[in-house]
Amino acid sequence: MVALARYVWPLAAALFAALSSYSTTAAPPSPATATATATATATATAPAAFQEGAFHTLPLGAIKPAGWLKRQLQIQADGLSGHLDEFWPDLGPNSAWLGGSGEGWERGPYYLDGLVPLAYLLDDPGLKAKAQKWIDWTLQSQRPDGGIGPAKNKDWWPNMLMLKCLMQYQEATNDARVLPLMERYFAYQNSQLAATPLHEWAKYRWAEELLPIRWTYEKTKNPQLLTLAAQLAQQGYNWQQLYANFPFTTPTSTESLGLKGGLSETSLQAHGVNNAMALKMPVLWGMTGGTEADRQSIYQQLRMLDQYHGLPNGMYSGDEHFSGRNPSQGIELCAVVEAQYSYEELLALLGDPSFGDRLEKITFNALPATFDPTMWAHQYDQQPNQVLVSKAKRPWSTNGDDSNVFGLEPWFGCCTANMHQGWPKFTSHLWMASPDGGLVAAAYAPNNVTAPVRGGETITIREDTDYPFRETIRFTVEKAAKQPFALRLRIPAWATKATVTVNGKPAKAPKAGTFYVVEQAWKANDVVELRLPMEVRVPAGFNQSVSVERGPLVYSLKLGESWSKLRDRPTAADDYEVQATTPWNYGLLLGAKPTAAFKVQEKPTTGVVFSPAEAPVELRVSGVRLPQWELAQNSAGPVPASPVTRPAGAQPETLTLIPYGAAKLRVTSFPVVK
């Protein structure tokens, strides 16, 4: 039976004083001085208060995938995620996280952070056994002083990752060894931080540890945990100050980041993955010892990222550092999966449905786009306008020539270790619990959820849907409850014509961008049907280009793809280049009413949904070739500024667009032709 502690109807949050509070009142740094001096400072302000989140995430195992989502997780298990440890030395039996003399920093914990939820979501004995050896070594090797992990590791950062793995594992198994280990470790760290402070990656990712601290505190109510949280805040980087006067308003470069001599503070601040993790940092701190200003600063973060680096796939550019809004710039796979996790936690902490919208957009687009259909190969950087995949020089901010190759370990192995958490953690956050004893449909995909509700009764709901490829989501109560409870349905901001029926009877029309509440005594076979009509949208972007959206999916030009091996390996994890076999340089003919220019064709959802050949939806639209739009540095050149004059003699052609996540070569930002 899954652990109940995280999602039982919570009591009112108790207030506990910490030693100090994290100040956001100091004047923000100017762009010229936003360096290491933007470190958080403890001040003697009002006592800090621990606050529970608006919703509670459910423990691993409460949600079981179904339909296309289960098939996607199985593809992942059959691909790199299920086999990587069998041939990649960093995760092999000599890993220091298994007691060997090999790699002992972040790669073992990164891998485990996705392997654990994948194994338990699929209830796969083989994957569970793979995960268990890592878990057991960590649990059995804790040192007498409370330290964990390889003795040669002197960095706090990898331990933060392992604590998140143990948290998930304990919820799935109720292993009684986990909580005592975490309490001893936190006491050890509390005694050591003054002499061994956070540095480099741990300094910028310190809030990742607030998650296991909060998890442990909810179980023990030990006030020393809040003292530890305050210590971390003292030493960790203050992301609120950076975004209050955001210095990175133009693309970065090796020179502007000061990287010629190695890591710099400026480069750590502009690092794409650091910023993905930092999305949840101010809110986590604001609910653990900080202020309302901390909690609200997330919206300033998002405004700055959208304004200066936003891409049409829902992410911001980071290849490896901020690189502007040009859709030929890239974003690292690590940043995608970390942004997913941040939005999952933000939705639980603040209860703002907009984070669910952002989560779905990157999960259904940016995540699958960076894998080949078998999930045996991945890219380090993906591009929204990606018309050639090859080992070649590109205008990355700082990355290398093989960064957009599909393969085992393109450019750097951090993504090879860290990519596994994307689909499993999304699945485990589809539902949440509300403080009034209800359930919250936070994001949509086929699944079954079993969880306690008001009064402690356990209920089961089956969610049948082909969303995001179809408009209808059907919830069927399979196990009833005696007491009434609220069912909250997230209505996306784009769903302006959503409808709800309860047992076939129309209910009050939902409002877009809210949670719609249906509360009643639920009986077996009660059915709630949510319909989210998906109208085509054409938001403007870089150089007044347009991207094409329908529901949570972004659509891209379908290109012919020719895959060729760069490198054969003994396993299926080969490296590939991909060349386009059809033209890519098109502008769209949209007419006076752009949304009416598209015709929708639905196809079966029974195949590999994120592949060009089996994409479940296609859009048809007219366009013309633009000969002046050419390759530049082995990528699509900057999108010509719209509106573009139609070339003389250019004949309209019917273009086929498919979901961004299915297209491995693509054009996503289009010029508009007069």
XYZ file of C-alpha atoms in Angstrom, residues 113-368:
256
model
C 15.763 10.310 -9.754
C 14.032 9.110 -12.927
C 14.552 5.366 -12.584
C 12.683 5.094 -9.262
C 9.402 6.650 -10.482
C 9.627 4.843 -13.833
C 10.042 1.475 -12.093
C 7.127 1.944 -9.696
C 4.761 3.544 -12.219
C 5.205 0.546 -14.513
C 5.400 -1.877 -11.563
C 8.370 -3.423 -13.354
C 10.327 -5.941 -11.218
C 13.472 -5.599 -13.309
C 13.571 -1.815 -13.047
C 12.779 -1.972 -9.328
C 15.745 -4.295 -8.826
C 17.998 -1.901 -10.753
C 16.891 0.976 -8.516
C 17.101 -1.019 -5.301
C 20.847 -1.592 -5.486
C 21.454 2.169 -5.539
C 18.974 2.750 -2.716
C 20.349 -0.029 -0.536
C 23.953 1.100 -0.884
C 23.020 4.634 0.193
C 20.901 3.443 3.114
C 23.491 0.925 4.307
C 26.579 3.093 3.955
C 25.578 6.112 6.047
C 28.585 7.109 8.092
C 28.500 7.391 11.915
C 28.508 11.185 11.690
C 25.406 11.100 9.438
C 27.117 11.750 6.113
C 25.917 9.905 3.020
C 27.258 9.053 -0.397
C 30.790 8.371 -1.630
C 33.424 9.478 0.858
C 35.380 11.156 -1.950
C 32.479 13.475 -2.730
C 32.964 16.780 -0.891
C 30.080 18.586 -2.603
C 26.601 19.012 -1.090
C 24.910 19.071 -4.515
C 24.779 15.318 -5.373
C 23.446 14.558 -1.893
C 20.498 16.878 -2.543
C 19.600 14.749 -5.546
C 19.866 11.497 -3.612
C 17.546 12.846 -0.899
C 14.877 13.459 -3.563
C 15.311 9.879 -4.775
C 14.923 8.492 -1.253
C 11.804 10.605 -0.706
C 10.076 9.063 -3.734
C 11.240 5.562 -2.867
C 9.931 5.776 0.698
C 6.503 6.870 -0.484
C 6.311 3.927 -2.863
C 7.558 1.310 -0.394
C 7.164 2.603 3.189
C 10.783 1.548 3.802
C 11.332 2.407 7.483
C 15.047 3.070 6.954
C 14.603 6.262 4.955
C 13.274 8.807 7.442
C 15.892 8.086 10.173
C 18.675 8.361 7.594
C 17.383 11.728 6.427
C 17.066 13.048 9.984
C 20.649 12.006 10.792
C 21.913 13.512 7.545
C 20.195 16.848 8.127
C 21.642 17.037 11.649
C 25.089 16.306 10.207
C 24.740 18.964 7.518
C 23.461 21.476 10.071
C 26.718 21.007 12.011
C 28.967 21.218 8.949
C 27.653 24.080 6.806
C 29.536 26.816 8.627
C 32.874 25.096 8.009
C 31.958 23.675 4.586
C 29.597 26.162 2.933
C 27.719 25.736 -0.325
C 29.755 26.470 -3.431
C 29.372 26.466 -7.225
C 26.427 24.250 -8.264
C 25.103 23.674 -4.733
C 25.096 27.415 -4.100
C 22.845 27.998 -7.110
C 20.685 24.873 -6.663
C 20.320 25.015 -2.890
C 16.514 25.093 -2.929
C 16.386 21.546 -4.317
C 17.117 20.484 -0.740
C 14.113 22.397 0.582
C 11.893 19.693 -0.934
C 13.235 16.821 1.232
C 13.556 19.182 4.205
C 9.879 20.114 3.933
C 8.926 16.458 3.402
C 10.805 15.424 6.548
C 9.480 18.356 8.554
C 5.880 17.470 7.727
C 6.512 14.061 9.301
C 8.636 15.051 12.318
C 7.868 18.732 13.061
C 11.509 19.059 14.109
C 12.256 22.824 14.266
C 15.951 22.188 13.585
C 14.971 21.442 10.007
C 13.800 25.027 9.618
C 17.089 26.171 11.113
C 18.869 24.176 8.414
C 16.643 25.710 5.734
C 17.627 29.174 6.982
C 21.311 28.225 6.838
C 20.920 27.125 3.243
C 19.157 30.392 2.428
C 22.026 32.351 3.993
C 24.583 30.632 1.807
C 22.537 30.076 -1.350
C 22.192 32.399 -4.298
C 19.397 34.979 -4.227
C 17.517 34.488 -7.505
C 14.877 37.052 -6.493
C 17.431 39.855 -6.616
C 18.732 38.741 -10.001
C 15.289 38.844 -11.584
C 14.255 42.074 -9.870
C 16.696 43.854 -12.203
C 17.389 41.198 -14.802
C 20.809 41.721 -16.402
C 20.615 39.110 -19.181
C 18.481 40.982 -21.694
C 20.638 40.053 -24.693
C 22.209 36.766 -25.828
C 25.257 35.728 -23.833
C 28.635 34.550 -25.094
C 31.815 32.981 -23.762
C 33.307 36.454 -23.515
C 30.368 38.131 -21.771
C 30.151 35.269 -19.273
C 33.850 35.362 -18.428
C 34.284 31.680 -19.196
C 37.795 31.673 -20.611
C 39.254 30.908 -17.205
C 36.651 28.292 -16.231
C 33.371 28.649 -14.351
C 32.370 32.191 -13.410
C 29.625 33.479 -11.136
C 28.015 35.212 -14.131
C 27.938 31.956 -16.093
C 26.274 30.126 -13.208
C 23.605 32.845 -13.071
C 22.881 32.618 -16.825
C 23.002 28.816 -16.926
C 19.834 27.324 -18.426
C 19.532 24.379 -16.024
C 20.262 26.473 -12.935
C 17.448 28.797 -13.948
C 15.056 25.906 -14.541
C 15.629 24.708 -10.987
C 15.460 28.277 -9.722
C 11.879 28.668 -10.944
C 10.662 26.987 -7.757
C 13.302 28.375 -5.406
C 11.730 31.674 -4.257
C 8.341 30.040 -3.682
C 9.838 27.102 -1.795
C 11.808 29.454 0.418
C 8.847 31.794 0.766
C 6.823 28.906 2.219
C 9.595 27.528 4.403
C 11.030 30.635 6.024
C 10.694 33.561 3.639
C 8.085 36.162 2.791
C 5.092 36.824 0.572
C 7.409 38.863 -1.660
C 9.524 35.756 -2.159
C 6.461 33.732 -3.098
C 5.251 36.287 -5.618
C 8.622 36.832 -7.287
C 8.079 33.792 -9.527
C 5.901 35.927 -11.781
C 8.721 38.416 -12.334
C 11.037 35.508 -13.165
C 8.650 34.244 -15.801
C 8.092 37.710 -17.283
C 11.826 38.189 -17.782
C 12.384 34.730 -19.258
C 9.444 35.067 -21.642
C 10.341 38.592 -22.705
C 14.045 38.135 -23.398
C 14.567 34.426 -24.076
C 11.154 32.826 -24.680
C 10.866 30.130 -27.370
C 7.679 28.834 -29.033
C 8.058 25.364 -27.429
C 7.273 26.797 -23.973
C 10.906 26.976 -22.847
C 13.486 29.743 -22.879
C 16.795 29.518 -24.731
C 19.827 28.104 -22.939
C 22.534 26.556 -25.108
C 24.148 26.345 -22.522
C 23.424 29.877 -21.357
C 20.744 32.455 -22.199
C 20.791 33.107 -25.938
C 17.789 35.257 -26.870
C 14.536 34.537 -28.727
C 15.832 33.446 -32.128
C 14.109 30.056 -32.734
C 17.351 28.638 -34.143
C 18.881 28.876 -30.682
C 18.639 25.795 -28.488
C 17.584 24.638 -25.070
C 19.247 21.839 -23.133
C 17.326 18.660 -22.298
C 18.335 18.936 -18.629
C 16.649 22.337 -18.502
C 13.430 20.897 -19.947
C 13.048 18.142 -17.350
C 14.033 20.460 -14.492
C 11.540 23.110 -15.622
C 8.860 20.404 -15.698
C 9.605 19.488 -12.112
C 9.612 23.149 -11.066
C 6.177 23.729 -12.599
C 4.849 20.563 -10.935
C 5.989 21.805 -7.547
C 4.865 25.395 -8.193
C 1.371 24.197 -9.022
C 1.235 22.283 -5.740
C 2.688 25.135 -3.693
C 0.651 28.058 -5.046
C -2.384 26.378 -6.617
C -2.136 28.625 -9.687
C -3.504 26.764 -12.745
C -1.208 28.705 -15.085
C 1.663 26.514 -13.937
C -0.301 23.511 -15.183
C -0.600 25.196 -18.575
C 3.151 25.767 -18.702
C 3.831 22.219 -17.533
C 1.686 20.665 -20.253
C 3.187 22.853 -22.948
C 6.776 21.774 -22.329
C 5.847 18.150 -21.492
C 3.882 17.584 -24.701
C 6.279 19.562 -26.907
C 9.823 20.236 -25.718
C 10.256 16.917 -23.883
C 9.454 14.412 -26.674
